[in-house]
Amino acid sequence: MTGVPRISVVVPTYNRSELLARTLRQLTRQTLPRDAFEVIVADDGSSDDTRQVVDSFADRLRIAYHFQDDLGFRAGTARNAGARLASAPLLCFLDTGAIPGDDFLRRHLAEHEEAARPTIVVGYAYGYDPEHPVHALDRMSRMSPEEIVDELGDDPGFRDIRHPHFDACGFDLHRRSLPWNLLFTINCSMAAADFHAVGGFNEDLTGWGGEDLELGYLLHRHGLRFRISRAAWVIESPHGRPEISTLLDTFRDNVERSLRRYPDSAFEVGWALIGMNRPFFTWNDEYRTFALWREKVQDVTVADEIAAARRAAGPDARIVVFGAGAALPPDAGPLVALDFDRAAVAALTRDGHPTTYAIGLRTPLAAGSADLVVITSRLAGLWERWHRDLLAEAHRIGAAVSTEGIG
């Protein structure tokens, strides 16, 4: 087959040759002409017959294969390698075991053609729920994907785990405070140029979870719109996974790595939720509540609170302030200021003060690096919800903690 394909499908895989065969088989049934797309299987170090399965489709698909050594779970690295081999202007990421409908690729292309500006298409995934997988293998062996969706598509237990949150925003992700945090790479597409412009997946994020969210964050920051497509759907095949607690451990670690790389209150709130095993899907609402409070106190100064803490602690005490605001007292002394408003952080930085952009739920400060942590009244509106987290982080950093400003 010659000529440049219209869309490249990157399928990461690891020791799931039977599921991979099922996915590839369905790609042979696409209504899009065979020479209009290519498939790149990105192997994360399989030791089964994955390569032989890929080779068996060489006469039915425009297909390529990339292998990387098995150094642990490195799906992001595998996807990047697959994307580098891709030649089409559009990239589609599709998980092994995800079963696309016959019009899957045609629908992805149509979504991009209809979009008024650069877009990432967030494809629907029936049956996708890592914690409570749907067991529909019996149907998959005797029914087409379209027949399964016709039969089960309205069953709440078969819907995409994100469906209630899609529905809550009227299937318009830009009505959410965090339009990017429902991007899962089981099924999505974007321009290859945009993917490469943001650096692709962060290869430091290993283990399950988080690499797709960071990519979504970067693409949103890059200016892309997020567009949900129920027409470009897949069905998730049931398959074995580690215990959800193990998955959440690596997810939490990866979100913390994202926070370190891109200090942003959105990642800080997300880490606090995942790190404490709170529900992931409250992230958007929790962040929106925080953002409303940030706007409310943007002009609130707490220099008097900081000055009082300095007098009580003495001139040489090492102080860290959570919620420092835009101005410190003249006699602030040795102090590290944290605030959750970028304008306040910029003002303090211009004045030469050591400053960190953070709420105080998770900071880059070293354990035991302060004599006193002061939590000011700028955090009063977050206190009822987050006081345990703020106190835990403050006690990790400081020998003593003052909350007198909270009241």
PDB file of C-alpha atoms in Angstrom, residues 112-385:
ATOM      1  CA  HIS A 112     -11.813  16.362  13.349  1.00  0.00           C
ATOM      2  CA  GLU A 113     -13.238  17.550  10.038  1.00  0.00           C
ATOM      3  CA  GLU A 114     -16.259  19.067  11.789  1.00  0.00           C
ATOM      4  CA  ALA A 115     -14.229  20.792  14.507  1.00  0.00           C
ATOM      5  CA  ALA A 116     -13.699  24.518  14.071  1.00  0.00           C
ATOM      6  CA  ARG A 117     -10.252  24.458  15.706  1.00  0.00           C
ATOM      7  CA  PRO A 118      -7.554  21.940  16.723  1.00  0.00           C
ATOM      8  CA  THR A 119      -9.267  19.265  18.757  1.00  0.00           C
ATOM      9  CA  ILE A 120      -8.657  16.153  20.776  1.00  0.00           C
ATOM     10  CA  VAL A 121     -11.434  13.635  20.309  1.00  0.00           C
ATOM     11  CA  VAL A 122     -12.351  11.795  23.506  1.00  0.00           C
ATOM     12  CA  GLY A 123     -13.919   8.570  22.319  1.00  0.00           C
ATOM     13  CA  TYR A 124     -16.581   6.726  24.297  1.00  0.00           C
ATOM     14  CA  ALA A 125     -15.663   3.376  25.884  1.00  0.00           C
ATOM     15  CA  TYR A 126     -18.541   1.033  26.667  1.00  0.00           C
ATOM     16  CA  GLY A 127     -17.856  -1.303  29.558  1.00  0.00           C
ATOM     17  CA  TYR A 128     -14.821   0.655  30.753  1.00  0.00           C
ATOM     18  CA  ASP A 129     -14.543   0.522  34.547  1.00  0.00           C
ATOM     19  CA  PRO A 130     -11.147  -0.543  35.952  1.00  0.00           C
ATOM     20  CA  GLU A 131     -12.593  -1.167  39.417  1.00  0.00           C
ATOM     21  CA  HIS A 132     -15.714  -3.072  38.336  1.00  0.00           C
ATOM     22  CA  PRO A 133     -15.075  -4.572  34.886  1.00  0.00           C
ATOM     23  CA  VAL A 134     -18.075  -5.645  32.857  1.00  0.00           C
ATOM     24  CA  HIS A 135     -18.007  -9.296  31.823  1.00  0.00           C
ATOM     25  CA  ALA A 136     -19.431  -9.569  28.326  1.00  0.00           C
ATOM     26  CA  LEU A 137     -17.045 -12.057  26.760  1.00  0.00           C
ATOM     27  CA  ASP A 138     -19.849 -14.484  26.018  1.00  0.00           C
ATOM     28  CA  ARG A 139     -21.577 -11.862  23.890  1.00  0.00           C
ATOM     29  CA  MET A 140     -18.343 -10.879  22.158  1.00  0.00           C
ATOM     30  CA  SER A 141     -17.904 -14.427  20.888  1.00  0.00           C
ATOM     31  CA  ARG A 142     -21.344 -14.568  19.258  1.00  0.00           C
ATOM     32  CA  MET A 143     -22.384 -10.978  18.521  1.00  0.00           C
ATOM     33  CA  SER A 144     -20.926  -8.088  16.560  1.00  0.00           C
ATOM     34  CA  PRO A 145     -19.825  -4.986  18.489  1.00  0.00           C
ATOM     35  CA  GLU A 146     -22.780  -3.107  17.012  1.00  0.00           C
ATOM     36  CA  GLU A 147     -25.210  -5.777  18.214  1.00  0.00           C
ATOM     37  CA  ILE A 148     -23.728  -5.633  21.713  1.00  0.00           C
ATOM     38  CA  VAL A 149     -24.083  -1.847  21.841  1.00  0.00           C
ATOM     39  CA  ASP A 150     -27.649  -2.085  20.540  1.00  0.00           C
ATOM     40  CA  GLU A 151     -28.484  -4.580  23.297  1.00  0.00           C
ATOM     41  CA  LEU A 152     -26.561  -3.098  26.237  1.00  0.00           C
ATOM     42  CA  GLY A 153     -25.849   0.512  25.295  1.00  0.00           C
ATOM     43  CA  ASP A 154     -28.555   1.967  27.561  1.00  0.00           C
ATOM     44  CA  ASP A 155     -27.620  -0.224  30.528  1.00  0.00           C
ATOM     45  CA  PRO A 156     -25.991   2.024  33.166  1.00  0.00           C
ATOM     46  CA  GLY A 157     -23.704  -0.851  34.123  1.00  0.00           C
ATOM     47  CA  PHE A 158     -22.361  -1.062  30.571  1.00  0.00           C
ATOM     48  CA  ARG A 159     -21.827   2.636  30.015  1.00  0.00           C
ATOM     49  CA  ASP A 160     -18.442   4.302  30.070  1.00  0.00           C
ATOM     50  CA  ILE A 161     -17.454   4.978  33.698  1.00  0.00           C
ATOM     51  CA  ARG A 162     -17.228   8.665  32.708  1.00  0.00           C
ATOM     52  CA  HIS A 163     -20.804   8.777  31.398  1.00  0.00           C
ATOM     53  CA  PRO A 164     -22.404  10.498  34.443  1.00  0.00           C
ATOM     54  CA  HIS A 165     -19.745  13.209  34.241  1.00  0.00           C
ATOM     55  CA  PHE A 166     -20.140  13.585  30.489  1.00  0.00           C
ATOM     56  CA  ASP A 167     -23.879  13.878  31.053  1.00  0.00           C
ATOM     57  CA  ALA A 168     -23.470  16.437  33.847  1.00  0.00           C
ATOM     58  CA  CYS A 169     -21.726  18.844  31.467  1.00  0.00           C
ATOM     59  CA  GLY A 170     -24.081  18.148  28.566  1.00  0.00           C
ATOM     60  CA  PHE A 171     -21.283  16.235  26.818  1.00  0.00           C
ATOM     61  CA  ASP A 172     -19.373  19.546  26.537  1.00  0.00           C
ATOM     62  CA  LEU A 173     -16.124  19.159  28.466  1.00  0.00           C
ATOM     63  CA  HIS A 174     -15.434  22.886  28.293  1.00  0.00           C
ATOM     64  CA  ARG A 175     -18.277  23.492  30.714  1.00  0.00           C
ATOM     65  CA  ARG A 176     -16.022  21.817  33.289  1.00  0.00           C
ATOM     66  CA  SER A 177     -13.256  23.547  35.228  1.00  0.00           C
ATOM     67  CA  LEU A 178     -10.879  20.754  34.163  1.00  0.00           C
ATOM     68  CA  PRO A 179     -11.873  19.689  30.644  1.00  0.00           C
ATOM     69  CA  TRP A 180      -8.732  17.586  30.335  1.00  0.00           C
ATOM     70  CA  ASN A 181      -9.097  15.236  33.290  1.00  0.00           C
ATOM     71  CA  LEU A 182     -11.556  12.909  31.557  1.00  0.00           C
ATOM     72  CA  LEU A 183      -9.117  12.096  28.749  1.00  0.00           C
ATOM     73  CA  PHE A 184      -8.361   8.370  28.883  1.00  0.00           C
ATOM     74  CA  THR A 185      -6.138   6.922  26.176  1.00  0.00           C
ATOM     75  CA  ILE A 186      -8.223   3.794  25.754  1.00  0.00           C
ATOM     76  CA  ASN A 187      -9.792   5.699  22.827  1.00  0.00           C
ATOM     77  CA  CYS A 188      -8.795   9.175  21.678  1.00  0.00           C
ATOM     78  CA  SER A 189      -7.338  11.031  18.708  1.00  0.00           C
ATOM     79  CA  MET A 190      -5.519  14.268  17.945  1.00  0.00           C
ATOM     80  CA  ALA A 191      -3.284  15.866  15.339  1.00  0.00           C
ATOM     81  CA  ALA A 192       0.160  14.298  15.339  1.00  0.00           C
ATOM     82  CA  ALA A 193       1.677  17.790  15.187  1.00  0.00           C
ATOM     83  CA  ASP A 194      -0.089  18.792  18.418  1.00  0.00           C
ATOM     84  CA  PHE A 195       0.950  15.576  20.155  1.00  0.00           C
ATOM     85  CA  HIS A 196       4.600  16.119  19.274  1.00  0.00           C
ATOM     86  CA  ALA A 197       4.416  19.857  20.056  1.00  0.00           C
ATOM     87  CA  VAL A 198       3.709  19.114  23.727  1.00  0.00           C
ATOM     88  CA  GLY A 199       6.327  16.358  23.900  1.00  0.00           C
ATOM     89  CA  GLY A 200       3.994  13.376  23.849  1.00  0.00           C
ATOM     90  CA  PHE A 201       3.662  11.241  26.970  1.00  0.00           C
ATOM     91  CA  ASN A 202       5.908  11.884  29.952  1.00  0.00           C
ATOM     92  CA  GLU A 203       8.147   8.818  29.998  1.00  0.00           C
ATOM     93  CA  ASP A 204       8.957   9.348  33.681  1.00  0.00           C
ATOM     94  CA  LEU A 205       5.393   8.276  34.488  1.00  0.00           C
ATOM     95  CA  THR A 206       5.677   4.519  34.821  1.00  0.00           C
ATOM     96  CA  GLY A 207       3.132   2.100  36.207  1.00  0.00           C
ATOM     97  CA  TRP A 208      -0.613   2.432  35.733  1.00  0.00           C
ATOM     98  CA  GLY A 209      -2.374   5.783  35.585  1.00  0.00           C
ATOM     99  CA  GLY A 210      -1.750   9.458  35.111  1.00  0.00           C
ATOM    100  CA  GLU A 211       0.159   9.708  31.848  1.00  0.00           C
ATOM    101  CA  ASP A 212      -3.025  10.350  29.863  1.00  0.00           C
ATOM    102  CA  LEU A 213      -4.136  13.066  32.298  1.00  0.00           C
ATOM    103  CA  GLU A 214      -0.821  14.892  32.019  1.00  0.00           C
ATOM    104  CA  LEU A 215      -1.045  14.700  28.231  1.00  0.00           C
ATOM    105  CA  GLY A 216      -4.567  16.130  28.407  1.00  0.00           C
ATOM    106  CA  TYR A 217      -3.340  18.943  30.656  1.00  0.00           C
ATOM    107  CA  LEU A 218      -0.574  19.814  28.187  1.00  0.00           C
ATOM    108  CA  LEU A 219      -2.853  19.681  25.154  1.00  0.00           C
ATOM    109  CA  HIS A 220      -5.367  21.930  26.921  1.00  0.00           C
ATOM    110  CA  ARG A 221      -2.584  24.364  27.776  1.00  0.00           C
ATOM    111  CA  HIS A 222      -1.515  24.162  24.121  1.00  0.00           C
ATOM    112  CA  GLY A 223      -4.958  25.422  23.121  1.00  0.00           C
ATOM    113  CA  LEU A 224      -6.766  22.299  21.949  1.00  0.00           C
ATOM    114  CA  ARG A 225     -10.488  21.809  22.381  1.00  0.00           C
ATOM    115  CA  PHE A 226     -11.826  18.562  23.836  1.00  0.00           C
ATOM    116  CA  ARG A 227     -14.674  16.924  21.950  1.00  0.00           C
ATOM    117  CA  ILE A 228     -16.546  13.865  23.220  1.00  0.00           C
ATOM    118  CA  SER A 229     -17.597  11.410  20.544  1.00  0.00           C
ATOM    119  CA  ARG A 230     -20.198   8.773  21.312  1.00  0.00           C
ATOM    120  CA  ALA A 231     -20.093   7.761  17.652  1.00  0.00           C
ATOM    121  CA  ALA A 232     -16.378   6.830  17.708  1.00  0.00           C
ATOM    122  CA  TRP A 233     -16.922   4.186  20.377  1.00  0.00           C
ATOM    123  CA  VAL A 234     -15.158   1.069  21.555  1.00  0.00           C
ATOM    124  CA  ILE A 235     -16.126  -1.775  23.855  1.00  0.00           C
ATOM    125  CA  GLU A 236     -13.653  -2.614  26.596  1.00  0.00           C
ATOM    126  CA  SER A 237     -12.814  -6.328  26.706  1.00  0.00           C
ATOM    127  CA  PRO A 238     -12.724  -7.746  30.239  1.00  0.00           C
ATOM    128  CA  HIS A 239      -9.199  -8.697  31.265  1.00  0.00           C
ATOM    129  CA  GLY A 240      -7.189  -9.242  34.395  1.00  0.00           C
ATOM    130  CA  ARG A 241      -5.747  -6.277  36.274  1.00  0.00           C
ATOM    131  CA  PRO A 242      -3.788  -5.875  39.502  1.00  0.00           C
ATOM    132  CA  GLU A 243      -5.754  -4.998  42.638  1.00  0.00           C
ATOM    133  CA  ILE A 244      -7.238  -1.506  42.471  1.00  0.00           C
ATOM    134  CA  SER A 245      -5.196  -0.494  45.545  1.00  0.00           C
ATOM    135  CA  THR A 246      -1.995  -1.265  43.639  1.00  0.00           C
ATOM    136  CA  LEU A 247      -3.205   0.713  40.644  1.00  0.00           C
ATOM    137  CA  LEU A 248      -4.060   3.692  42.853  1.00  0.00           C
ATOM    138  CA  ASP A 249      -0.579   3.622  44.402  1.00  0.00           C
ATOM    139  CA  THR A 250       1.118   4.092  41.035  1.00  0.00           C
ATOM    140  CA  PHE A 251      -1.568   6.554  39.926  1.00  0.00           C
ATOM    141  CA  ARG A 252      -0.912   8.691  43.000  1.00  0.00           C
ATOM    142  CA  ASP A 253       2.856   8.573  42.459  1.00  0.00           C
ATOM    143  CA  ASN A 254       2.450   9.624  38.843  1.00  0.00           C
ATOM    144  CA  VAL A 255       0.167  12.538  39.695  1.00  0.00           C
ATOM    145  CA  GLU A 256       2.793  13.697  42.186  1.00  0.00           C
ATOM    146  CA  ARG A 257       5.436  13.518  39.446  1.00  0.00           C
ATOM    147  CA  SER A 258       3.169  15.634  37.235  1.00  0.00           C
ATOM    148  CA  LEU A 259       2.755  18.121  40.080  1.00  0.00           C
ATOM    149  CA  ARG A 260       6.522  18.412  40.467  1.00  0.00           C
ATOM    150  CA  ARG A 261       7.010  18.894  36.746  1.00  0.00           C
ATOM    151  CA  TYR A 262       4.097  21.285  36.279  1.00  0.00           C
ATOM    152  CA  PRO A 263       3.298  22.998  39.599  1.00  0.00           C
ATOM    153  CA  ASP A 264      -0.410  23.626  39.302  1.00  0.00           C
ATOM    154  CA  SER A 265      -3.163  23.680  41.894  1.00  0.00           C
ATOM    155  CA  ALA A 266      -5.197  21.310  39.717  1.00  0.00           C
ATOM    156  CA  PHE A 267      -2.591  18.573  40.138  1.00  0.00           C
ATOM    157  CA  GLU A 268      -2.244  19.402  43.834  1.00  0.00           C
ATOM    158  CA  VAL A 269      -5.969  18.889  44.417  1.00  0.00           C
ATOM    159  CA  GLY A 270      -5.868  15.719  42.318  1.00  0.00           C
ATOM    160  CA  TRP A 271      -2.959  14.317  44.288  1.00  0.00           C
ATOM    161  CA  ALA A 272      -4.747  14.977  47.582  1.00  0.00           C
ATOM    162  CA  LEU A 273      -7.815  13.102  46.362  1.00  0.00           C
ATOM    163  CA  ILE A 274      -5.965  10.127  44.908  1.00  0.00           C
ATOM    164  CA  GLY A 275      -3.340  10.058  47.654  1.00  0.00           C
ATOM    165  CA  MET A 276      -6.011   9.725  50.306  1.00  0.00           C
ATOM    166  CA  ASN A 277      -8.045   7.221  48.245  1.00  0.00           C
ATOM    167  CA  ARG A 278     -10.875   9.684  47.812  1.00  0.00           C
ATOM    168  CA  PRO A 279     -13.123   9.411  44.759  1.00  0.00           C
ATOM    169  CA  PHE A 280     -11.258  10.395  41.583  1.00  0.00           C
ATOM    170  CA  PHE A 281     -14.348  11.748  39.893  1.00  0.00           C
ATOM    171  CA  THR A 282     -14.866  14.492  42.490  1.00  0.00           C
ATOM    172  CA  TRP A 283     -11.654  16.137  41.248  1.00  0.00           C
ATOM    173  CA  ASN A 284     -13.370  18.620  38.927  1.00  0.00           C
ATOM    174  CA  ASP A 285     -15.898  19.738  41.550  1.00  0.00           C
ATOM    175  CA  GLU A 286     -13.262  20.001  44.268  1.00  0.00           C
ATOM    176  CA  TYR A 287     -11.081  22.098  42.002  1.00  0.00           C
ATOM    177  CA  ARG A 288     -13.984  24.364  41.043  1.00  0.00           C
ATOM    178  CA  THR A 289     -14.740  25.004  44.728  1.00  0.00           C
ATOM    179  CA  PHE A 290     -11.088  25.863  45.313  1.00  0.00           C
ATOM    180  CA  ALA A 291     -10.983  28.187  42.284  1.00  0.00           C
ATOM    181  CA  LEU A 292     -14.054  30.096  43.493  1.00  0.00           C
ATOM    182  CA  TRP A 293     -12.401  30.615  46.879  1.00  0.00           C
ATOM    183  CA  ARG A 294      -9.156  31.748  45.231  1.00  0.00           C
ATOM    184  CA  GLU A 295     -11.083  34.396  43.332  1.00  0.00           C
ATOM    185  CA  LYS A 296     -12.832  35.529  46.508  1.00  0.00           C
ATOM    186  CA  VAL A 297      -9.590  36.161  48.426  1.00  0.00           C
ATOM    187  CA  GLN A 298      -7.398  37.430  45.604  1.00  0.00           C
ATOM    188  CA  ASP A 299      -7.120  40.879  47.229  1.00  0.00           C
ATOM    189  CA  VAL A 300      -6.908  39.693  50.851  1.00  0.00           C
ATOM    190  CA  THR A 301      -3.608  40.553  52.562  1.00  0.00           C
ATOM    191  CA  VAL A 302      -2.313  38.774  55.647  1.00  0.00           C
ATOM    192  CA  ALA A 303       0.842  40.760  56.409  1.00  0.00           C
ATOM    193  CA  ASP A 304      -0.378  41.423  59.967  1.00  0.00           C
ATOM    194  CA  GLU A 305      -0.827  37.682  60.615  1.00  0.00           C
ATOM    195  CA  ILE A 306       2.680  36.965  59.329  1.00  0.00           C
ATOM    196  CA  ALA A 307       4.169  39.789  61.409  1.00  0.00           C
ATOM    197  CA  ALA A 308       2.486  38.443  64.554  1.00  0.00           C
ATOM    198  CA  ALA A 309       3.841  34.957  63.866  1.00  0.00           C
ATOM    199  CA  ARG A 310       7.344  36.355  63.384  1.00  0.00           C
ATOM    200  CA  ARG A 311       7.213  38.227  66.692  1.00  0.00           C
ATOM    201  CA  ALA A 312       6.062  35.096  68.507  1.00  0.00           C
ATOM    202  CA  ALA A 313       8.644  32.816  66.875  1.00  0.00           C
ATOM    203  CA  GLY A 314      11.618  35.143  67.137  1.00  0.00           C
ATOM    204  CA  PRO A 315      13.808  36.804  64.503  1.00  0.00           C
ATOM    205  CA  ASP A 316      15.807  33.720  63.531  1.00  0.00           C
ATOM    206  CA  ALA A 317      13.053  31.109  63.298  1.00  0.00           C
ATOM    207  CA  ARG A 318      12.646  29.464  59.904  1.00  0.00           C
ATOM    208  CA  ILE A 319       9.053  30.124  58.902  1.00  0.00           C
ATOM    209  CA  VAL A 320       6.956  28.763  56.057  1.00  0.00           C
ATOM    210  CA  VAL A 321       3.663  30.506  55.293  1.00  0.00           C
ATOM    211  CA  PHE A 322       0.726  28.757  53.610  1.00  0.00           C
ATOM    212  CA  GLY A 323      -1.411  31.471  51.995  1.00  0.00           C
ATOM    213  CA  ALA A 324       1.085  34.340  52.133  1.00  0.00           C
ATOM    214  CA  GLY A 325      -0.743  36.666  49.763  1.00  0.00           C
ATOM    215  CA  ALA A 326       0.951  39.338  47.669  1.00  0.00           C
ATOM    216  CA  ALA A 327       2.704  41.316  50.413  1.00  0.00           C
ATOM    217  CA  LEU A 328       4.863  40.437  53.417  1.00  0.00           C
ATOM    218  CA  PRO A 329       5.585  42.624  56.444  1.00  0.00           C
ATOM    219  CA  PRO A 330       8.900  44.540  56.426  1.00  0.00           C
ATOM    220  CA  ASP A 331      10.256  42.433  59.297  1.00  0.00           C
ATOM    221  CA  ALA A 332       9.313  39.066  57.771  1.00  0.00           C
ATOM    222  CA  GLY A 333      12.785  37.613  58.400  1.00  0.00           C
ATOM    223  CA  PRO A 334      13.887  34.207  57.033  1.00  0.00           C
ATOM    224  CA  LEU A 335      10.720  32.954  55.438  1.00  0.00           C
ATOM    225  CA  VAL A 336       9.429  30.824  52.564  1.00  0.00           C
ATOM    226  CA  ALA A 337       6.093  32.008  51.195  1.00  0.00           C
ATOM    227  CA  LEU A 338       3.512  29.734  49.554  1.00  0.00           C
ATOM    228  CA  ASP A 339       0.414  30.972  47.820  1.00  0.00           C
ATOM    229  CA  PHE A 340      -2.214  29.585  45.451  1.00  0.00           C
ATOM    230  CA  ASP A 341      -2.663  32.773  43.410  1.00  0.00           C
ATOM    231  CA  ARG A 342      -0.127  33.185  40.619  1.00  0.00           C
ATOM    232  CA  ALA A 343      -0.373  36.981  40.751  1.00  0.00           C
ATOM    233  CA  ALA A 344       0.524  36.927  44.453  1.00  0.00           C
ATOM    234  CA  VAL A 345       3.443  34.575  43.805  1.00  0.00           C
ATOM    235  CA  ALA A 346       4.682  36.839  41.005  1.00  0.00           C
ATOM    236  CA  ALA A 347       4.501  39.900  43.281  1.00  0.00           C
ATOM    237  CA  LEU A 348       6.490  38.219  46.057  1.00  0.00           C
ATOM    238  CA  THR A 349       9.033  36.883  43.578  1.00  0.00           C
ATOM    239  CA  ARG A 350       9.570  40.381  42.173  1.00  0.00           C
ATOM    240  CA  ASP A 351      10.269  41.552  45.713  1.00  0.00           C
ATOM    241  CA  GLY A 352      12.975  38.897  46.075  1.00  0.00           C
ATOM    242  CA  HIS A 353      11.228  36.562  48.520  1.00  0.00           C
ATOM    243  CA  PRO A 354      11.625  32.760  48.248  1.00  0.00           C
ATOM    244  CA  THR A 355       8.184  31.811  46.967  1.00  0.00           C
ATOM    245  CA  THR A 356       6.404  28.628  45.891  1.00  0.00           C
ATOM    246  CA  TYR A 357       3.118  28.292  44.032  1.00  0.00           C
ATOM    247  CA  ALA A 358       1.091  25.833  46.115  1.00  0.00           C
ATOM    248  CA  ILE A 359      -2.052  25.515  48.183  1.00  0.00           C
ATOM    249  CA  GLY A 360      -0.331  23.548  50.916  1.00  0.00           C
ATOM    250  CA  LEU A 361      -1.869  20.124  50.312  1.00  0.00           C
ATOM    251  CA  ARG A 362       1.362  18.846  48.788  1.00  0.00           C
ATOM    252  CA  THR A 363       4.472  21.008  48.480  1.00  0.00           C
ATOM    253  CA  PRO A 364       8.051  20.499  47.258  1.00  0.00           C
ATOM    254  CA  LEU A 365       9.464  21.591  50.626  1.00  0.00           C
ATOM    255  CA  ALA A 366      11.656  19.130  52.500  1.00  0.00           C
ATOM    256  CA  ALA A 367      10.468  17.402  55.657  1.00  0.00           C
ATOM    257  CA  GLY A 368      11.623  19.205  58.797  1.00  0.00           C
ATOM    258  CA  SER A 369      12.800  22.254  56.847  1.00  0.00           C
ATOM    259  CA  ALA A 370      11.008  24.825  59.034  1.00  0.00           C
ATOM    260  CA  ASP A 371      10.654  25.697  62.686  1.00  0.00           C
ATOM    261  CA  LEU A 372       7.123  27.012  62.177  1.00  0.00           C
ATOM    262  CA  VAL A 373       4.469  26.685  59.488  1.00  0.00           C
ATOM    263  CA  VAL A 374       1.860  29.448  59.515  1.00  0.00           C
ATOM    264  CA  ILE A 375      -1.522  28.740  57.905  1.00  0.00           C
ATOM    265  CA  THR A 376      -3.174  32.087  57.253  1.00  0.00           C
ATOM    266  CA  SER A 377      -6.780  33.216  56.903  1.00  0.00           C
ATOM    267  CA  ARG A 378      -6.413  33.099  53.121  1.00  0.00           C
ATOM    268  CA  LEU A 379      -7.073  29.371  53.567  1.00  0.00           C
ATOM    269  CA  ALA A 380     -10.120  29.816  55.828  1.00  0.00           C
ATOM    270  CA  GLY A 381     -12.609  28.944  53.091  1.00  0.00           C
ATOM    271  CA  LEU A 382     -10.774  25.685  52.366  1.00  0.00           C
ATOM    272  CA  TRP A 383     -10.328  24.718  55.984  1.00  0.00           C
ATOM    273  CA  GLU A 384     -13.456  22.665  56.565  1.00  0.00           C
ATOM    274  CA  ARG A 385     -12.739  20.510  53.505  1.00  0.00           C
TER     275      ARG A 385
END
